[in-house]
Coordinates of C-alpha atoms in Angstrom, one line a residue:
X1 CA 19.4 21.6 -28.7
X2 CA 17.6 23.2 -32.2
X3 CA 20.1 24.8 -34.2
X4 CA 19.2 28.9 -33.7
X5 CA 19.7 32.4 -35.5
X6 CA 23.2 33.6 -34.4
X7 CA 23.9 37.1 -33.4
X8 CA 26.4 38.5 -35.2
X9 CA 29.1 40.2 -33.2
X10 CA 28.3 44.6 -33.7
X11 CA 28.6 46.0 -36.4
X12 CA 30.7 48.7 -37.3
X13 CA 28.8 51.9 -36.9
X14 CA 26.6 52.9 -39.8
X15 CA 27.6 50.2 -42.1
X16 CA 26.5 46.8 -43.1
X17 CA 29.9 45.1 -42.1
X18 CA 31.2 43.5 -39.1
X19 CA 34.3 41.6 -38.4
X20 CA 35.0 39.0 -35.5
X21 CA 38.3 37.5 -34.3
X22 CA 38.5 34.4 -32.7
X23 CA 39.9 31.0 -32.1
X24 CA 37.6 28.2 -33.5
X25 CA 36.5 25.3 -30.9
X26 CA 33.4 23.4 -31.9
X27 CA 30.8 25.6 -32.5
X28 CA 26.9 24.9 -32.7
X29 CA 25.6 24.7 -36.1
X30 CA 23.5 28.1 -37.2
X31 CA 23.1 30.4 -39.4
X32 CA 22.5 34.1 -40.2
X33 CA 19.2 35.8 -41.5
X34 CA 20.0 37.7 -44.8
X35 CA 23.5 37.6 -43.6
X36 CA 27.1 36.6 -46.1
X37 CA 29.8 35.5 -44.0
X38 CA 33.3 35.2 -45.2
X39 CA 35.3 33.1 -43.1
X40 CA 39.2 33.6 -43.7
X41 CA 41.7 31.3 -41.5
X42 CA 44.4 33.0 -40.6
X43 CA 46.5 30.5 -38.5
X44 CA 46.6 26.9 -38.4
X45 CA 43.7 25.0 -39.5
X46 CA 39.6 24.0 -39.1
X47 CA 36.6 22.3 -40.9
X48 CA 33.6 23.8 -41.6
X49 CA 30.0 22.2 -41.7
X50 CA 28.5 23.8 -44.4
X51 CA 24.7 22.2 -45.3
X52 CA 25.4 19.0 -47.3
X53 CA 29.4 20.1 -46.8
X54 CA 32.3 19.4 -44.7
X55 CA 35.0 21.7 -46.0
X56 CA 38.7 22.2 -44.4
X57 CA 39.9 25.1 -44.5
X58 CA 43.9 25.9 -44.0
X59 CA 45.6 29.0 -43.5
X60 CA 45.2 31.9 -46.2
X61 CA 41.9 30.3 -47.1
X62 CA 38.5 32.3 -47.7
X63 CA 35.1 30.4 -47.2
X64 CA 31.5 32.2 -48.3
X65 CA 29.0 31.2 -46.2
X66 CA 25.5 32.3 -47.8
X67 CA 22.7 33.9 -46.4
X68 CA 20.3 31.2 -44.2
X69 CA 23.0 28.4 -44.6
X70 CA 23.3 26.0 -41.6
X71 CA 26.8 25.8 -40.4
X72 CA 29.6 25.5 -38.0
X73 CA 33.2 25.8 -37.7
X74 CA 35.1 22.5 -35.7
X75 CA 38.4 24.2 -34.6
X76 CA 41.8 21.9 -35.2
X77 CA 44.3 22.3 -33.0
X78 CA 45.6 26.1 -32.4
X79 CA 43.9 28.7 -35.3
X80 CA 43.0 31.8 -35.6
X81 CA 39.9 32.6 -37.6
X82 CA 38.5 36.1 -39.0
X83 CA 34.5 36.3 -39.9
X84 CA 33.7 39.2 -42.5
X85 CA 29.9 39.7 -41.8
X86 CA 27.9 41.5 -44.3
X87 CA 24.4 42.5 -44.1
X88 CA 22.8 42.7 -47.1
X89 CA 19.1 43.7 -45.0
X90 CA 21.2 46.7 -43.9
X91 CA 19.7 50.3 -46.2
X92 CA 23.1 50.5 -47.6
X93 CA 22.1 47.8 -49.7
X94 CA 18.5 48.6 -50.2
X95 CA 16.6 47.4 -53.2
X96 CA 19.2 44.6 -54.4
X97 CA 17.7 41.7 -52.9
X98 CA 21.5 40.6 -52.4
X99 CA 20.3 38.0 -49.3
X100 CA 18.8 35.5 -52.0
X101 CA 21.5 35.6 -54.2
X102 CA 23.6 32.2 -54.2
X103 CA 27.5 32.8 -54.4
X104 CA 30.1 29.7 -54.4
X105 CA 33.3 30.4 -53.3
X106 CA 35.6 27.3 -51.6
X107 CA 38.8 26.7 -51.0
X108 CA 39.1 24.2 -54.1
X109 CA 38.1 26.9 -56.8
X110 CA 41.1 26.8 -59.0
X111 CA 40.5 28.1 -62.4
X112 CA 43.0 30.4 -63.3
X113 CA 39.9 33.0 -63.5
X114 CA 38.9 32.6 -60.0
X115 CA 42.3 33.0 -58.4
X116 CA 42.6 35.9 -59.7
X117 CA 39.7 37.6 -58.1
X118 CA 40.3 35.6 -55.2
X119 CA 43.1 37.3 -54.5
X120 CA 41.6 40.8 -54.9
X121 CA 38.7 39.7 -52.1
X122 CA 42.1 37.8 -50.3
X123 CA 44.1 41.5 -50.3
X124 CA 40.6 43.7 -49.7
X125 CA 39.6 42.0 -46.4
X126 CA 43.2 41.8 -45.1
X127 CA 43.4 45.9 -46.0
X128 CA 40.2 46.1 -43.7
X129 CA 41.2 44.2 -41.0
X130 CA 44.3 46.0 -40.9
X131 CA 42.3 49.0 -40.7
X132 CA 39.8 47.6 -38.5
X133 CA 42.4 46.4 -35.6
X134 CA 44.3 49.7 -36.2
X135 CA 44.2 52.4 -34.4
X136 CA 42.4 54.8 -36.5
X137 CA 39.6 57.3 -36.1
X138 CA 36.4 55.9 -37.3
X139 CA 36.4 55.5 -40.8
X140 CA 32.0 54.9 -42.1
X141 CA 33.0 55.9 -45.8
X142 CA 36.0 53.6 -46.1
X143 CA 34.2 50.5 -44.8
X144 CA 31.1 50.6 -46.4
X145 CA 33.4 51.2 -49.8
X146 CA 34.8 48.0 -48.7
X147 CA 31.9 46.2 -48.0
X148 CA 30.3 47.5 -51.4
X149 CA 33.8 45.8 -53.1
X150 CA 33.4 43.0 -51.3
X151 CA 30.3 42.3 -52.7
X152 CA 30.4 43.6 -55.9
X153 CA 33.4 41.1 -56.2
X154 CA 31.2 38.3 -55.0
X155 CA 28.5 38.7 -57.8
X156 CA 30.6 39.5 -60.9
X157 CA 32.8 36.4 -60.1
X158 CA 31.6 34.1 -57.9
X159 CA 27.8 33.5 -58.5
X160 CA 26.7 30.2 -59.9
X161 CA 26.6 31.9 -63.4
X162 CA 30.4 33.5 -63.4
X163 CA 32.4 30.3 -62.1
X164 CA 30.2 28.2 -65.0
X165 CA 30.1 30.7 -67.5
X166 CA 34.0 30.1 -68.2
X167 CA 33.4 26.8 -69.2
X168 CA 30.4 26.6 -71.0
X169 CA 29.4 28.1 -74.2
X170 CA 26.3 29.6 -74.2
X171 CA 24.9 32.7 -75.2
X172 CA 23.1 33.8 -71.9
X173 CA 23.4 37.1 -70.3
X174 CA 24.3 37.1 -66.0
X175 CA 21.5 39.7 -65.8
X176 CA 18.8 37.2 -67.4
X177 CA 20.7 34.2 -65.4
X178 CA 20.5 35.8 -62.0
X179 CA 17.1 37.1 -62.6
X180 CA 15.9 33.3 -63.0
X181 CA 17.8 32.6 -60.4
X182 CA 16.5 34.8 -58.2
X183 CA 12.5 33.9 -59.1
X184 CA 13.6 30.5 -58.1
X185 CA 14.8 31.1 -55.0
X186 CA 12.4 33.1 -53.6
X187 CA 9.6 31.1 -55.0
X188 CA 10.5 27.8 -54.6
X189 CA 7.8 26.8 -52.1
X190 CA 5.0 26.8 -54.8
X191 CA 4.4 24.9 -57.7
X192 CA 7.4 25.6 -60.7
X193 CA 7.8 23.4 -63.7
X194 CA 10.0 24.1 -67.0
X195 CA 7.2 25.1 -69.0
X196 CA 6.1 28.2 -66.5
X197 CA 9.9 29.4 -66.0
X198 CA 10.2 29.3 -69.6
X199 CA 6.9 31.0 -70.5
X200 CA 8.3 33.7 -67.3
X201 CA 11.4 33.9 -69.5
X202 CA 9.3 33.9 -72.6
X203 CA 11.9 30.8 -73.7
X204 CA 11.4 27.3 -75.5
X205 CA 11.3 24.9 -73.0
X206 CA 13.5 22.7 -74.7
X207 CA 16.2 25.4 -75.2
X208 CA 16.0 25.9 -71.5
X209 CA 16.7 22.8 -70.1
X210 CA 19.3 22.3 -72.1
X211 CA 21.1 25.8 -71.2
X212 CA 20.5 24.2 -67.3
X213 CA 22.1 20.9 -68.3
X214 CA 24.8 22.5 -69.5
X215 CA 25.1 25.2 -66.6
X216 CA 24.6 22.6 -63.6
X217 CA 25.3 19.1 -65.1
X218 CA 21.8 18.2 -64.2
X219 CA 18.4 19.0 -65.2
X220 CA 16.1 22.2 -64.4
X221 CA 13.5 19.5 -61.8
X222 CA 17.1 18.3 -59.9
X223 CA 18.5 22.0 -59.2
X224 CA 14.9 23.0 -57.9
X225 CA 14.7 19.7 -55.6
X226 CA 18.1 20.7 -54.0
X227 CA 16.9 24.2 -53.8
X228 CA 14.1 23.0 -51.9
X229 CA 16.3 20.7 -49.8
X230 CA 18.5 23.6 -48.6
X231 CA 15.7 25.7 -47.6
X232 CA 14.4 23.4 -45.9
X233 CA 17.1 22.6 -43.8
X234 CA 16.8 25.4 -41.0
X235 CA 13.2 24.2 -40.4
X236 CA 14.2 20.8 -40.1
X237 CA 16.7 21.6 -37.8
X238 CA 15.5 25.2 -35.7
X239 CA 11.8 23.7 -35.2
X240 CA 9.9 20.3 -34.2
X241 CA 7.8 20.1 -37.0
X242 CA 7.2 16.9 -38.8
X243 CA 9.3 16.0 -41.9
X244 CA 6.1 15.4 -44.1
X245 CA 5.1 19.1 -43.2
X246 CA 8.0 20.1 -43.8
X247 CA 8.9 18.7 -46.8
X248 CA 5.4 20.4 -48.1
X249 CA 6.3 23.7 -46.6
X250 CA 9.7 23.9 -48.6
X251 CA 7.7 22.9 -52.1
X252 CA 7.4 19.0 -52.5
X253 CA 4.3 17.8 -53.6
X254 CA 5.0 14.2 -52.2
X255 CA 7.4 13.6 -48.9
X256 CA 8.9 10.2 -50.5
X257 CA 10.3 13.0 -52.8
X258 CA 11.9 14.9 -50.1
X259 CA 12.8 12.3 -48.7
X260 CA 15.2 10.8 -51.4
X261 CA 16.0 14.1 -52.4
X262 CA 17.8 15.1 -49.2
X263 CA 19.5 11.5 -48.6
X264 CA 21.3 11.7 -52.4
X265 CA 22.7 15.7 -51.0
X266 CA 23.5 14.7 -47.0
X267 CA 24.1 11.3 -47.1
X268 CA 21.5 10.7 -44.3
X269 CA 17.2 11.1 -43.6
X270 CA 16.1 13.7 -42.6
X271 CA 15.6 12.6 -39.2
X272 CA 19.0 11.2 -38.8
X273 CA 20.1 14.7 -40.1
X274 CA 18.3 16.2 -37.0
X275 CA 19.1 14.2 -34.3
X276 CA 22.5 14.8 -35.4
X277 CA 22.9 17.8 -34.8
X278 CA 20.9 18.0 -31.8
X279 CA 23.2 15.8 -30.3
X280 CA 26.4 17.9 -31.8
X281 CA 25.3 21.1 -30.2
X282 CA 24.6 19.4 -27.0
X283 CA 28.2 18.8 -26.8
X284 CA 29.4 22.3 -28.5
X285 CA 32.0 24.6 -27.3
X286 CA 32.0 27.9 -27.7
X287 CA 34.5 29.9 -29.8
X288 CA 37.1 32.3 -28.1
X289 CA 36.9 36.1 -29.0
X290 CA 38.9 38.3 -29.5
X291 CA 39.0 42.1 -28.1
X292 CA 40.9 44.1 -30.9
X293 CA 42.8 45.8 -27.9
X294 CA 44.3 41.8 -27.2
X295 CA 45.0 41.0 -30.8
X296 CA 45.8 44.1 -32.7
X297 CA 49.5 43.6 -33.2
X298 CA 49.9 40.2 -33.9
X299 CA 47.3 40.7 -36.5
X300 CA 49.2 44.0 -38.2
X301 CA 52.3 42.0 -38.1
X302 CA 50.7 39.3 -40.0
X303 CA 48.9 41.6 -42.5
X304 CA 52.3 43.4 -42.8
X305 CA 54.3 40.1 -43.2
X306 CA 51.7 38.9 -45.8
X307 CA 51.8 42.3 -48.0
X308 CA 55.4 42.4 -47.9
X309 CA 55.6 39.2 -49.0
X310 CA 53.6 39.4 -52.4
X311 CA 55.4 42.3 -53.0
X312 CA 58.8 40.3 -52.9
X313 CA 57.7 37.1 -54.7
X314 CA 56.5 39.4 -57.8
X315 CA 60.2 40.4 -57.8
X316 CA 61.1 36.7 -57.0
X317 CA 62.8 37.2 -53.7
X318 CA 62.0 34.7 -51.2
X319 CA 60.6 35.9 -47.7
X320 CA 61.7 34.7 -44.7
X321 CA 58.9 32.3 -42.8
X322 CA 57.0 33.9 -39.9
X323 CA 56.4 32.3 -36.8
X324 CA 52.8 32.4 -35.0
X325 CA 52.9 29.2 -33.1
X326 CA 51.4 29.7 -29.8
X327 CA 50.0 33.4 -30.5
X328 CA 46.4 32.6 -29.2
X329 CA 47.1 32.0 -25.6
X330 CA 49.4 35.0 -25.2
X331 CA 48.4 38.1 -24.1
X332 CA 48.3 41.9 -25.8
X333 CA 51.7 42.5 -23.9
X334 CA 53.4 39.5 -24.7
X335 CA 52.4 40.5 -28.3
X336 CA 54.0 43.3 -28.4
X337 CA 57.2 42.2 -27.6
X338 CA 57.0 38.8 -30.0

C-alpha cells in the first residue's frame, strides 16, 4: 500500500487550526499538504518515523512535523497523543508562503534558548486544548490568535536560522536567510549552483559558502542534495514511478547522485526505502480517536495538574504525582469520577 495524503481531522470553524486526540497504534506513514503538525504526547510514550528519522517521544514532549513530511507515529504501550494541525493554505495565512518554510523542533533541543520558547509553545497549546475540550461557546478570535502565536513562535525560534544563529557568528540577517531559504525550497527541481544563488543574493560566492559551512556544517551542493532527497520522498513513496525519473523530477542531473545521496540520509536505496513501507502500511493499525465529549475531563484534569504544578516548583514546592494509568480504556463516566 503507497503511502497517501491524510485527512486531517475538521478543523475548527473559520480558522486554520485543528486538534485531534487519540491513542497512538501503528499508523501508516503519510503526510499533509501545506500542513504543520505538532505532535505533543501527553501520556506514556511512542516513536515517530519522521523521513530519514526515528524519534521517541515521552510524555510532555512536542514534535514539529513540517509541511509534506512523510511520517507515522508507532504507539508504545498505553499513550495518549494530541496533534495541533495548522494550515498554513488556510486565507488566515494568506501571502506568507509559511508551507515551505522548514522549522526544526525535537525533543533533544536543549540550548538554554530553545527551552525557553519551548515552554511558551509547551504552555500555549495546553491553554488551547483546555479550551478546546472545554465547554465553552465557540471561540474563532481566540483560536486563530493562537494559531497565529503558535506560528509566529515557530519562525522566530525554531527555523533552521534561529536554533544555528545562537552558535554561530555571522553577520546575516533571518529575513535575507529565510528568503534564500525559501528560493531553495521551492526551486529546487531546476538547475542551482553557488554562483547563481549568490549572484540572486548579489553575494561573493566564496563569502557564501562559507556563511553555509558555518550554518549547516556542510557545504551549499550537500544541503541542496538533501533538499532534493526529502522532496522526493513522497513521490517515491505515493506513486510507481521509476527512481531514475524520479530522481530527475526532484532536481538531480545524474540518478547515481540520487542515489548515494538518499542511502548517506536513510540508511537504505531508494527501492528498499519503498518496499519498506509498503510492506509497513500493509500491516498498519489505525489510531484510536477521541470524541472531546469521552475525554474532556481527564484532559482538564491533566492541564490543571500540569499548570498548578509549574506554578508550585517556581515557589519550590513539590507537587504531588498524578496517576493516569489506564485512562485510555475508560470511559467519559468513569472519568469523571477518577
Amino acid at each position: 500500500m503507497n503511502i497517501v495524503e491524510n485527512a486531517v481531522p475538521k478543523y475548527i470553524a473559520k480558522t486554520p487550526l485543528g486538534i485531534s486526540i487519540y491513542t497512538a497504534a501503528d499508523e501508516p506513514t503519510h503526510y499533509h499538504k501545506d500542513t504543520l503538525e505538532l505532535i505533543y504526547c501527553l501520556k506514556g510514550s511512542a516513536s515517530v518515523l519522521s523521513s530519514y528519522e526515528t524519534i521517541p517521544l515521552a510524555t510532555g514532549q512536542i514534535l514539529c512535523i513540517n509541511c509534506n513530511e512523510v511520517h507515522g507515529i508507532d504507539g508504545q504501550g498505553d499513550n495518549l497523543i494530541v496533534s495541533f494541525y495548522l494550515d498554513f493554505s488556510h486565507p488566515f495565512f494568506q501571502g506568507q508562503n509559511l508551507g515551505n518554510f522548514m522549522f526544526k523542533l525535537t525533543p533533544d533541543l536543549s540550548g538554554p534558548h530553545q527551552k525557553t520558547h519551548l515552554k511558551e509553545l509547551h504552555d500555549l497549546i495546553l491553554s488551547a486544548l483546555y479550551i478546546f475540550t472545554g465547554d465553552y461557546e465557540p471561540q474563532t478570535k481566540t483560536f486563530q490568535a493562537i494559531a497565529d502565536q503558535m506560528t509566529q513562535i515557530l519562525i522566530q525560534y525554531f527555523s533552521v536560522y534561529c536554533i544555528a544563529d545562537y552558535d554561530v557568528d555571522i553577520a546575516w540577517s533571518k529575513e535575507r536567510f529565510d528568503r534564500m531559504l525559501l528560493y531553495l525550497n521551492t526551486h529546487y527541481r531546476e538547475k542551482l549552483t553557488l554562483k547563481s544563488m549568490s549572484s540572486i543574493e548579489h553575494l561573493n560566492p566564496n563569502y557564501l559558502s562559507v556563511y553555509f559551512n558555518k550554518i549547516f556544517d556542510d557545504t551549499f551542493n550537500n544541503y541542496l542534495a538533501l533538499l532534493r532527497v526529502f522532496h522526493s520522498e513522497i513521490d517515491l513513496l505515493a506513486t510507481s514511478d521509476t527512481i531514475s525519473t524520479i530522481s530527475y523530477n526532484c532536481g538531480f542531473s545524474d540518478p547515481k547522485f540520487y542515489y548515494k545521496t538518499f542511502k548517506q540520509w536513510y540508511g537504505t536505496t531508494p527501492a528498499n526505502h519503498r518496499k519498506w513501507h509498503k510492506k509497513h502500511n500493509e500491516k498498519s493499525r489505525a489510531n484510536r480517536f477521541y470524541h472531546v465529549n469521552e475525554i474532556r475531563h481527564i484532559i482538564q484534569q491533566y492541564i490543571l495538574y500540569y499548570f498548578s504544578k509549574a506554578q508550585l516548583a517556581a515557589h519550590q514546592i513539590p507537587m504531588p504525582s498524578i496517576n493516569l494509568s489506564g485512562m485510555s480504556h475508560k470511559t467519559y463516566a468513569e472519568w469523571r469520577s477518577y
